[in-house]
Every structure is written in C-alpha cells, then in structure tokens.
C-alpha cells in the first residue's frame, strides 16, 4: 500500500465487545491500515481483559485506546475519537 492509505485512521466505537474485536484488529494489521482508534463506550469491567488485549495490538501500530464510563452512545464515542 502507498503511504497515503496508511494515514487514514480507522475509528472503532466499541460497547461490550467479544473476541471478534481482536480478530478485526489482527485483520487490519495484516492489511497495513491505520492508525486504529478504539473507544470503549462505557463497557463494564468484565470487558477489561479484551480491551487490554486490543490496546496492546493497536498501540504497537501507533493507534490509540480511549475509555470512559458510563456509556454515552455511539455518537459521543465517535466525537471523542475525532
């Protein structure tokens, strides 16, 4: 891919994710797309482990992980990322 493609950020608002989030991030890494910004939109503490794994994946590629509580909705998550 050319350098222009790599500068397009991918924003992922996330609420109570499952293992598919990790799969998506791995696929994005393989495609050399990034940086990736994930916003944890108020998921409970039971999702901390998956977000920790996700944060390690994206931060290694220059991405950013943002988290807040309580849930504020997808629109607020997108605005926070932008």
XYZ file of C-alpha atoms in Angstrom:
82
model
C 0.000 0.000 0.000
C 1.126 3.536 -0.556
C 1.843 5.989 2.263
C -1.414 7.895 1.692
C -3.525 4.850 2.545
C -1.660 4.278 5.793
C -2.534 7.761 7.064
C -6.283 7.160 7.082
C -7.368 6.442 10.675
C -9.886 3.735 11.499
C -12.252 4.613 14.351
C -13.970 1.765 16.204
C -16.577 2.707 18.805
C -16.979 -0.366 20.995
C -19.502 -1.392 23.630
C -19.303 -4.820 25.271
C -17.130 -6.422 22.552
C -16.332 -10.081 22.098
C -13.395 -11.909 20.532
C -14.352 -10.573 17.089
C -12.791 -7.225 18.038
C -9.383 -8.890 18.347
C -9.894 -10.697 15.024
C -10.809 -7.397 13.343
C -7.707 -5.692 14.727
C -5.473 -8.528 13.547
C -7.027 -8.305 10.072
C -6.470 -4.534 9.995
C -2.820 -5.047 10.953
C -2.348 -7.534 8.123
C -3.905 -5.050 5.696
C -1.486 -2.367 6.955
C -4.311 0.054 7.634
C -4.052 2.504 10.460
C -3.744 4.051 12.843
C -6.656 2.491 14.695
C -8.554 4.360 17.398
C -10.798 2.323 19.699
C -13.240 3.998 22.061
C -14.573 1.871 24.913
C -18.020 3.405 25.287
C -18.668 2.519 28.915
C -18.411 -1.267 28.810
C -18.352 -2.931 32.225
C -15.252 -4.205 33.984
C -15.905 -7.725 32.673
C -14.668 -6.432 29.279
C -11.381 -5.022 30.604
C -9.368 -8.079 29.526
C -10.419 -7.866 25.879
C -9.801 -4.118 25.830
C -6.325 -4.623 27.324
C -5.510 -7.052 24.520
C -6.953 -4.676 21.931
C -4.996 -1.726 23.326
C -1.709 -3.649 23.088
C -2.412 -4.527 19.458
C -3.290 -1.022 18.315
C -0.753 0.898 20.378
C 2.026 -1.233 18.875
C 0.907 0.086 15.476
C 0.657 3.732 16.531
C -3.045 3.628 17.387
C -4.847 4.929 20.426
C -7.197 3.447 23.014
C -9.748 5.694 24.759
C -12.034 4.554 27.558
C -14.741 6.167 29.671
C -17.741 5.260 31.816
C -20.717 5.380 31.764
C -21.977 4.528 28.278
C -22.616 7.719 26.300
C -23.647 6.264 22.935
C -22.005 5.675 19.578
C -22.234 9.322 18.544
C -20.304 10.500 21.604
C -17.731 7.741 21.078
C -17.148 8.914 17.504
C -16.900 12.569 18.570
C -14.418 11.606 21.270
C -12.244 9.823 18.713
C -12.351 12.714 16.249
